[in-house]
Coordinates of C-alpha atoms in Angstrom, one line a residue:
Chain A
X794 CA 40.0 -70.4 -26.8
X795 CA 42.6 -68.8 -29.0
X796 CA 45.3 -66.6 -27.6
X797 CA 43.4 -63.5 -28.9
X798 CA 40.2 -64.5 -27.2
X799 CA 42.0 -65.2 -23.9
X800 CA 43.7 -61.8 -24.0
X801 CA 40.5 -60.0 -24.9
X802 CA 38.6 -61.7 -22.1
X803 CA 41.3 -60.9 -19.5
X804 CA 41.4 -57.2 -20.5
X805 CA 37.7 -56.9 -20.5
X806 CA 37.4 -58.5 -17.1
X807 CA 39.8 -56.0 -15.7
X808 CA 37.9 -53.2 -17.4
X809 CA 34.5 -54.2 -16.2
X810 CA 35.6 -54.2 -12.6
X811 CA 36.5 -50.5 -12.9
X812 CA 33.2 -49.9 -14.7
X813 CA 31.3 -51.5 -11.8
X814 CA 33.2 -49.6 -9.1
X815 CA 32.8 -46.3 -11.0
X816 CA 29.1 -46.9 -11.6
X817 CA 28.3 -48.0 -8.0
X818 CA 30.3 -45.1 -6.5
X819 CA 28.8 -42.4 -8.6
X820 CA 25.3 -43.8 -8.3
X821 CA 25.5 -43.7 -4.5
X822 CA 27.0 -40.2 -4.3
X823 CA 25.0 -38.8 -7.2
X824 CA 21.6 -40.0 -5.9
X825 CA 22.3 -38.9 -2.4
X826 CA 23.4 -35.5 -3.5
X827 CA 20.3 -35.1 -5.7
X828 CA 17.9 -34.8 -2.7
X829 CA 19.5 -31.8 -1.0
X830 CA 20.0 -30.1 -4.4
X831 CA 16.3 -30.6 -5.3
X832 CA 15.3 -29.2 -1.9
X833 CA 17.6 -26.2 -2.4
X834 CA 16.0 -25.6 -5.8
X835 CA 12.6 -25.7 -4.2
X836 CA 13.7 -23.3 -1.5
X837 CA 11.9 -20.0 -1.1
X838 CA 15.1 -18.1 -0.4
X839 CA 16.7 -17.0 -3.7
X840 CA 20.2 -17.2 -2.2
X841 CA 19.7 -20.9 -1.9
X842 CA 17.7 -21.4 -5.0
X843 CA 19.8 -19.6 -7.6
X844 CA 23.1 -21.4 -7.0
X845 CA 21.4 -24.8 -7.0
X846 CA 19.6 -23.8 -10.2
X847 CA 22.8 -22.6 -11.8
X848 CA 24.5 -25.9 -10.9
X849 CA 21.8 -28.0 -12.4
X850 CA 21.7 -25.8 -15.5
X851 CA 25.4 -26.0 -16.1
X852 CA 25.5 -29.8 -15.8
X853 CA 22.3 -30.4 -17.8
X854 CA 23.1 -27.9 -20.5
X855 CA 26.5 -29.1 -21.5
X856 CA 27.7 -32.5 -22.9
X857 CA 29.1 -35.0 -20.4
X858 CA 32.2 -35.3 -22.6
X859 CA 32.9 -31.6 -22.3
X860 CA 32.4 -31.7 -18.5
X861 CA 35.0 -34.5 -18.3
X862 CA 37.5 -32.7 -20.5
X863 CA 37.0 -29.4 -18.7
X864 CA 37.6 -31.1 -15.3
X865 CA 40.4 -33.4 -16.3
X866 CA 42.4 -31.2 -18.6
X867 CA 41.2 -27.7 -17.5
X868 CA 40.9 -28.0 -13.8
X869 CA 43.8 -30.5 -13.7
X870 CA 46.0 -28.0 -15.4
X871 CA 45.1 -25.3 -12.9
X872 CA 45.6 -27.6 -10.0
X873 CA 49.0 -28.7 -11.2
X874 CA 50.0 -25.0 -11.4
X875 CA 49.4 -24.5 -7.7
X876 CA 52.6 -25.6 -5.7
X877 CA 50.6 -26.2 -2.5
X878 CA 48.6 -28.9 -4.3
X879 CA 51.3 -30.1 -6.6
X880 CA 53.6 -31.1 -3.8
X881 CA 50.9 -32.2 -1.3
X882 CA 50.1 -35.8 -0.4
X883 CA 46.9 -35.5 -2.4
X884 CA 48.7 -35.1 -5.7
X885 CA 49.1 -38.8 -6.6
X886 CA 45.3 -39.0 -6.4
X887 CA 44.7 -35.8 -8.3
X888 CA 47.1 -36.7 -11.0
X889 CA 45.1 -39.7 -12.1
X890 CA 41.9 -39.4 -14.1
X891 CA 39.8 -41.6 -11.9
X892 CA 39.0 -39.0 -9.3
X893 CA 37.9 -36.5 -12.0
X894 CA 35.7 -39.1 -13.6
X895 CA 34.1 -39.9 -10.2
X896 CA 33.6 -36.2 -9.5
X897 CA 32.0 -35.3 -12.8
X898 CA 29.8 -38.4 -13.1
X899 CA 28.5 -38.0 -9.6
X900 CA 27.7 -34.3 -10.0
X901 CA 26.2 -35.0 -13.4
X902 CA 23.9 -37.6 -12.0
X903 CA 23.1 -35.4 -9.0
X904 CA 22.0 -32.6 -11.4
X905 CA 19.8 -34.8 -13.5
X906 CA 18.3 -36.6 -10.5
X907 CA 17.6 -33.3 -8.7
X908 CA 15.4 -32.3 -11.6
X909 CA 13.5 -35.6 -11.2
X910 CA 13.1 -35.1 -7.5
X911 CA 12.0 -31.5 -7.9
X912 CA 9.3 -32.6 -10.3
X913 CA 8.2 -35.4 -8.0
X914 CA 8.0 -33.3 -4.9
X915 CA 6.1 -30.6 -6.7
X916 CA 3.5 -33.1 -8.1
X917 CA 2.4 -34.2 -4.6
X918 CA -1.0 -32.7 -3.9
X919 CA -0.9 -29.5 -1.7
X920 CA -3.3 -31.2 0.7
X921 CA -0.6 -33.5 1.9
X922 CA 1.5 -30.6 3.2
X923 CA -1.6 -28.9 4.6
X924 CA -2.6 -32.1 6.4
X925 CA 0.9 -32.3 7.9
X926 CA 0.6 -28.7 9.1
X927 CA -2.7 -29.2 10.7
X928 CA -1.3 -32.2 12.6
X929 CA 1.3 -29.7 14.0
X930 CA 4.3 -31.2 12.2
X931 CA 7.3 -28.9 11.7
X932 CA 8.4 -28.0 8.2
X933 CA 11.3 -30.4 8.3
X934 CA 9.2 -33.2 9.6
X935 CA 6.6 -32.7 6.9
X936 CA 9.4 -32.9 4.3
X937 CA 11.0 -36.0 5.7
X938 CA 8.0 -38.0 6.8
X939 CA 5.3 -36.8 4.4
X940 CA 6.6 -35.4 1.1
X941 CA 9.9 -37.3 0.5
X942 CA 8.6 -40.8 0.9
X943 CA 5.7 -40.1 -1.5
X944 CA 8.0 -38.3 -3.9
X945 CA 10.4 -41.3 -3.9
X946 CA 7.7 -43.6 -5.2
X947 CA 6.9 -41.1 -8.0
X948 CA 10.5 -40.5 -8.8
X949 CA 11.8 -44.1 -8.8
X950 CA 11.1 -45.1 -12.4
X951 CA 12.8 -42.0 -13.7
X952 CA 15.7 -42.4 -11.3
X953 CA 16.1 -46.0 -12.6
X954 CA 16.4 -44.6 -16.1
X955 CA 18.8 -42.0 -15.0
X956 CA 21.0 -44.6 -13.4
X957 CA 21.1 -46.5 -16.7
X958 CA 22.2 -43.3 -18.3
X959 CA 25.0 -43.1 -15.7
X960 CA 26.1 -46.6 -16.6
X961 CA 26.3 -45.5 -20.2
X962 CA 28.1 -42.4 -19.2
X963 CA 30.9 -44.3 -17.5
X964 CA 31.9 -45.4 -21.0
X965 CA 33.0 -41.8 -21.6
X966 CA 35.5 -42.0 -18.8
X967 CA 37.7 -43.9 -21.2
X968 CA 38.2 -40.6 -23.1
X969 CA 40.1 -39.2 -20.1
X970 CA 42.3 -42.3 -19.8
X971 CA 40.3 -44.2 -17.2
X972 CA 40.8 -47.9 -18.0
X973 CA 37.2 -49.2 -17.8
X974 CA 35.3 -51.6 -20.1
X975 CA 35.2 -49.2 -23.0
X976 CA 38.9 -48.3 -22.5
X977 CA 39.8 -52.0 -22.4
X978 CA 38.0 -52.6 -25.7
X979 CA 39.8 -49.6 -27.2
X980 CA 43.1 -50.9 -26.0
X981 CA 42.6 -54.3 -27.5
X982 CA 41.3 -52.7 -30.7
X983 CA 44.4 -50.6 -31.0
X984 CA 46.8 -53.4 -30.3
X985 CA 45.3 -56.1 -32.5
X986 CA 43.6 -54.1 -35.2
X987 CA 40.5 -56.2 -34.7
X988 CA 37.6 -53.8 -34.5
X989 CA 34.5 -55.9 -34.1
X990 CA 35.3 -58.5 -31.5
X991 CA 36.3 -56.1 -28.7
X992 CA 33.5 -53.6 -29.4
X993 CA 30.8 -56.3 -29.5
X994 CA 32.2 -58.0 -26.4
X995 CA 32.1 -54.6 -24.6
X996 CA 28.6 -54.0 -25.8
X997 CA 27.6 -57.3 -24.4
X998 CA 29.2 -56.4 -21.1
X999 CA 27.3 -53.1 -20.9
X1000 CA 24.1 -54.8 -22.0
X1001 CA 24.3 -57.4 -19.1
X1002 CA 25.1 -54.7 -16.6
X1003 CA 22.2 -52.6 -17.8
X1004 CA 19.9 -55.7 -17.5
X1005 CA 21.2 -56.1 -14.0
X1006 CA 20.5 -52.5 -13.0
X1007 CA 17.1 -52.5 -14.6
X1008 CA 16.1 -55.7 -12.8
X1009 CA 17.4 -54.3 -9.5
X1010 CA 15.3 -51.1 -9.9
X1011 CA 12.3 -53.1 -11.1
X1012 CA 12.5 -55.3 -8.0
X1013 CA 12.8 -52.2 -5.8
X1014 CA 9.8 -50.6 -7.5
X1015 CA 7.6 -53.6 -6.9
X1016 CA 8.7 -53.9 -3.3
X1017 CA 7.8 -50.2 -2.7
X1018 CA 4.5 -50.5 -4.5
X1019 CA 3.4 -53.3 -2.3
X1020 CA 3.8 -51.4 1.0
X1021 CA 1.0 -49.2 2.4
Chain B
X266 CA 51.8 -13.8 -22.0
X267 CA 49.7 -12.1 -19.3
X268 CA 47.2 -14.8 -18.3
X269 CA 44.2 -12.6 -17.6
X270 CA 44.4 -10.7 -20.9
X271 CA 45.4 -13.6 -23.0
X272 CA 42.1 -15.5 -23.0
X273 CA 40.4 -12.7 -25.0
X274 CA 43.1 -13.0 -27.7
X275 CA 42.8 -16.8 -27.7
X276 CA 39.1 -16.6 -28.4
X277 CA 39.3 -13.7 -30.8
X278 CA 38.7 -14.1 -34.5
X279 CA 41.4 -14.0 -37.1
X280 CA 45.0 -15.3 -37.2
X281 CA 45.7 -14.7 -33.5
X282 CA 42.8 -16.4 -31.9
X283 CA 40.8 -19.5 -32.4
X284 CA 37.3 -17.9 -32.4
X285 CA 36.7 -18.5 -36.1
X286 CA 37.7 -22.2 -35.8
X287 CA 35.4 -22.6 -32.8
X288 CA 32.5 -20.8 -34.6
X289 CA 32.9 -23.1 -37.6
X290 CA 33.0 -26.1 -35.3
X291 CA 29.8 -24.9 -33.5
X292 CA 28.0 -24.6 -36.9
X293 CA 29.1 -28.1 -37.8
X294 CA 27.9 -29.4 -34.4
X295 CA 24.5 -27.8 -35.1
X296 CA 24.5 -29.3 -38.6
X297 CA 25.4 -32.8 -37.3
X298 CA 22.8 -32.5 -34.6
X299 CA 20.1 -31.4 -37.0
X300 CA 20.7 -34.0 -39.6
X301 CA 21.1 -36.8 -37.0
X302 CA 17.8 -35.5 -35.4
X303 CA 16.0 -35.9 -38.8
X304 CA 17.5 -39.3 -39.5
X305 CA 16.5 -40.3 -36.0
X306 CA 13.0 -39.0 -36.5
X307 CA 12.5 -41.1 -39.7
X308 CA 13.9 -44.2 -38.0
X309 CA 11.8 -43.5 -34.9
X310 CA 8.6 -43.2 -37.0
X311 CA 9.4 -46.5 -38.7
X312 CA 10.3 -48.1 -35.4
X313 CA 7.2 -46.7 -33.7
X314 CA 4.9 -48.0 -36.4
X315 CA 6.7 -51.4 -36.3
X316 CA 6.3 -51.6 -32.6
X317 CA 2.6 -51.2 -32.6
X318 CA 2.0 -53.2 -35.7
X319 CA 0.5 -56.6 -35.6
X320 CA 3.4 -58.1 -37.5
X321 CA 5.4 -60.1 -34.9
X322 CA 8.7 -59.9 -36.7
X323 CA 8.5 -56.1 -37.1
X324 CA 7.6 -55.7 -33.5
X325 CA 10.4 -57.9 -32.2
X326 CA 13.0 -56.2 -34.4
X327 CA 11.9 -52.7 -33.2
X328 CA 11.8 -54.0 -29.7
X329 CA 15.4 -55.3 -29.9
X330 CA 16.5 -52.1 -31.5
X331 CA 15.3 -49.9 -28.7
X332 CA 16.4 -52.2 -26.0
X333 CA 20.0 -52.3 -27.4
X334 CA 20.1 -48.5 -28.0
X335 CA 18.9 -47.9 -24.4
X336 CA 21.3 -50.2 -22.7
X337 CA 24.5 -50.0 -24.6
X338 CA 26.6 -46.7 -24.3
X339 CA 26.0 -44.4 -27.2
X340 CA 29.7 -44.0 -27.9
X341 CA 30.0 -47.8 -28.4
X342 CA 27.1 -47.8 -30.9
X343 CA 28.6 -44.9 -32.7
X344 CA 31.9 -46.7 -33.0
X345 CA 30.2 -49.9 -34.2
X346 CA 28.0 -48.1 -36.8
X347 CA 30.9 -46.0 -38.0
X348 CA 33.2 -49.0 -38.6
X349 CA 30.5 -51.3 -40.0
X350 CA 29.0 -48.7 -42.3
X351 CA 32.4 -47.8 -43.6
X352 CA 33.4 -51.4 -44.1
X353 CA 30.1 -52.3 -45.8
X354 CA 30.1 -49.3 -48.1
X355 CA 33.8 -50.0 -49.0
X356 CA 32.9 -53.5 -49.8
X357 CA 30.0 -52.5 -52.0
X358 CA 32.1 -49.9 -53.8
X359 CA 35.0 -52.3 -54.4
X360 CA 32.5 -54.9 -55.5
X361 CA 31.0 -52.7 -58.2
X362 CA 34.6 -51.9 -59.2
X363 CA 34.2 -48.2 -59.1
X364 CA 37.3 -47.5 -56.9
X365 CA 39.5 -49.4 -54.5
X366 CA 40.2 -46.3 -52.4
X367 CA 37.0 -45.4 -50.7
X368 CA 36.6 -43.0 -47.8
X369 CA 33.2 -42.3 -46.2
X370 CA 32.5 -38.6 -45.9
X371 CA 32.9 -37.6 -42.2
X372 CA 29.7 -35.7 -42.0
X373 CA 27.7 -38.6 -43.5
X374 CA 29.3 -41.1 -41.2
X375 CA 28.8 -38.9 -38.1
X376 CA 25.1 -38.2 -39.0
X377 CA 24.4 -41.9 -39.7
X378 CA 25.9 -43.2 -36.5
X379 CA 24.4 -40.5 -34.3
X380 CA 21.0 -40.8 -36.2
X381 CA 20.8 -44.6 -35.4
X382 CA 21.3 -43.9 -31.7
X383 CA 18.7 -41.1 -31.9
X384 CA 16.3 -43.3 -33.7
X385 CA 16.1 -45.6 -30.8
X386 CA 15.1 -42.8 -28.4
X387 CA 12.6 -41.3 -30.8
X388 CA 10.9 -44.6 -31.4
X389 CA 9.8 -44.6 -27.7
X390 CA 8.7 -41.0 -27.8
X391 CA 6.7 -41.4 -31.0
X392 CA 5.2 -44.7 -30.0
X393 CA 3.9 -43.1 -26.8
X394 CA 2.4 -40.3 -28.9
X395 CA 0.7 -42.7 -31.3
X396 CA -0.7 -44.8 -28.5
X397 CA -2.1 -41.7 -26.7
X398 CA -4.4 -40.8 -29.7
X399 CA -7.9 -42.0 -28.8
X400 CA -8.9 -45.1 -30.7
X401 CA -12.1 -43.5 -31.8
X402 CA -10.1 -41.2 -34.1
X403 CA -8.8 -44.2 -36.1
X404 CA -12.2 -45.9 -36.1
X405 CA -13.8 -42.7 -37.4
X406 CA -11.2 -42.5 -40.1
X407 CA -11.9 -46.1 -41.1
X408 CA -15.7 -45.4 -41.0
X409 CA -15.1 -42.6 -43.4
X410 CA -13.5 -45.0 -45.8
X411 CA -9.9 -43.7 -45.5
X412 CA -7.2 -46.3 -46.3
X413 CA -4.7 -47.2 -43.6
X414 CA -2.1 -45.0 -45.2
X415 CA -4.5 -42.1 -45.4
X416 CA -5.5 -42.6 -41.8
X417 CA -1.8 -42.5 -40.7
X418 CA -0.8 -39.4 -42.6
X419 CA -4.0 -37.4 -42.3
X420 CA -5.4 -38.4 -38.9
X421 CA -2.7 -40.0 -36.7
X422 CA 0.4 -37.9 -37.7
X423 CA -1.1 -34.4 -37.3
X424 CA -2.6 -35.3 -33.9
X425 CA 0.7 -36.8 -32.7
X426 CA 2.6 -33.5 -33.0
X427 CA 1.4 -31.7 -29.9
X428 CA 1.5 -35.0 -27.9
X429 CA 5.1 -35.8 -29.0
X430 CA 6.4 -32.2 -28.8
X431 CA 7.7 -32.2 -25.2
X432 CA 9.5 -35.5 -25.8
X433 CA 10.9 -34.3 -29.1
X434 CA 12.1 -31.2 -27.5
X435 CA 14.0 -33.3 -24.9
X436 CA 15.4 -35.4 -27.7
X437 CA 16.7 -32.4 -29.5
X438 CA 18.6 -31.3 -26.4
X439 CA 20.0 -34.8 -26.1
X440 CA 21.2 -35.0 -29.7
X441 CA 22.7 -31.5 -29.4
X442 CA 24.8 -32.7 -26.5
X443 CA 25.5 -36.1 -28.0
X444 CA 26.9 -34.4 -31.2
X445 CA 30.0 -33.9 -29.0
X446 CA 30.5 -37.7 -29.3
X447 CA 31.3 -37.7 -33.0
X448 CA 34.5 -35.9 -32.1
X449 CA 35.7 -39.3 -30.9
X450 CA 35.4 -40.8 -34.4
X451 CA 37.5 -37.9 -35.7
X452 CA 35.0 -35.5 -37.0
X453 CA 36.1 -31.9 -36.3
X454 CA 33.0 -30.3 -34.7
X455 CA 33.0 -27.9 -31.8
X456 CA 34.6 -30.3 -29.2
X457 CA 37.4 -31.5 -31.4
X458 CA 38.1 -28.0 -32.7
X459 CA 38.4 -26.8 -29.1
X460 CA 40.5 -29.8 -28.2
X461 CA 42.9 -29.0 -31.1
X462 CA 43.0 -25.3 -30.0
X463 CA 43.6 -26.3 -26.4
X464 CA 46.4 -28.8 -27.4
X465 CA 48.1 -26.2 -29.6
X466 CA 48.0 -23.4 -27.0
X467 CA 48.1 -25.5 -23.8
X468 CA 45.2 -23.3 -22.5
X469 CA 42.9 -26.2 -21.7
X470 CA 40.8 -24.5 -19.1
X471 CA 39.9 -21.5 -21.3
X472 CA 39.0 -23.5 -24.3
X473 CA 36.9 -26.1 -22.6
X474 CA 35.1 -23.4 -20.7
X475 CA 34.4 -21.7 -24.0
X476 CA 33.0 -24.9 -25.5
X477 CA 30.8 -25.6 -22.4
X478 CA 29.5 -22.0 -22.6
X479 CA 28.6 -22.4 -26.3
X480 CA 26.8 -25.6 -25.6
X481 CA 25.0 -23.9 -22.7
X482 CA 23.8 -21.1 -25.0
X483 CA 22.8 -23.5 -27.7
X484 CA 20.7 -25.7 -25.4
X485 CA 19.3 -22.6 -23.6
X486 CA 18.1 -21.1 -26.8
X487 CA 16.7 -24.4 -28.0
X488 CA 14.8 -24.9 -24.8
X489 CA 13.2 -21.5 -25.2
X490 CA 12.3 -22.2 -28.8
X491 CA 10.6 -25.5 -28.0
X492 CA 8.7 -23.8 -25.1
X493 CA 7.2 -21.3 -27.4
X494 CA 6.5 -24.0 -30.0
X495 CA 4.7 -26.0 -27.4
X496 CA 2.7 -23.0 -26.4
X497 CA 1.8 -22.3 -30.1
X498 CA 0.7 -25.9 -30.9
X499 CA -1.2 -26.6 -27.8
X500 CA -4.8 -26.7 -28.8
X501 CA -6.8 -25.2 -25.9
X502 CA -10.1 -26.5 -27.4
X503 CA -8.9 -30.1 -26.8
X504 CA -7.6 -29.6 -23.3
X505 CA -10.0 -31.0 -20.8

């Protein structure tokens, strides 16, 4: 292994760790947030429905890159102008780009997945709800024990695809100076003026991660299909 | 400057504000998105036909293409295409001895790289639409003595449109938002124009909000357009 290859490998290995942490964290938070948002969007009260709809519209109607810029540069600028935050213990965390990347990627995933959940819950036959009612189950119980488990099976393939998109989205965190896989590749590219090796190596890294995520979701889907 | 009154001046048109730069950037974004969408559609059509063809090599190539596009971040593919296309063209141009100083036009480079990404997505959408056409249609066309090419252009393609339209509408919304990525290869569309304005005035929040709002309006209008297009092309006679 030449000196360049060793350097490239060490940088990319550091980067891929950040990518994995970023992906895993945002996937957990985003997917968990998606369900309450989807329920809010299906709510009959407009005070609950409108804000949730507006949230989903804002995140689904604008590019992820702009969301990252808006949060990191825009909100970051406003936060740094407030003395109470500027001199608080939270500031070292809020100064870095990672927390903004976490925030935006999680909410972005939540918005897209809420759309998937909404569609899945809606596509369950009305008879299921009616059957639950005739058994005397409460509204909450029907949602938790009857509708959501069935919706989950319907939604899972699409949610798997959305998580792949999240993995691809983490590459954009490098634009707000988060040092993940793409950022590492860009750093090596800028330092050594070699374009193709770092980019191809990073592409391979993302490809392997995507294969891993797809296999994981495929396994999960088969497990779920086997039950009942 | 008074912060509440200043954002109106910042976004105004003319010397004082950046409104005209942003508007020009928005037009370029739309242009990039449209041309990349068309490039992607052509690539997607070729890819879809290759995927369902009996030729193994064509099928495997198209399969590899869509797999890579779907699993590698778009920005990485855009970078790779941008650099390799520039290098390849520079090599060709210097080989023919036309000029040693060659620079690929930014719009062409951006369209090309975004179009290749888009092609991978449209391959899947169009393939799904082709597969969804009943086999009897193709068999009937063969029975009528149409050639394979005639069958594709006269029978398959027209029937694909209503089937593919929801997917194609989604793809347009995707490419519209992804056009923001070409700002990272240095093409001054809406996002980069806004970034420059924000950097010059240090009013990051105002400008990024403005950009987000413009994208929101563009995708909202497109969604409505595609909805009415879908309603117009849906053939009630064929719905069962």
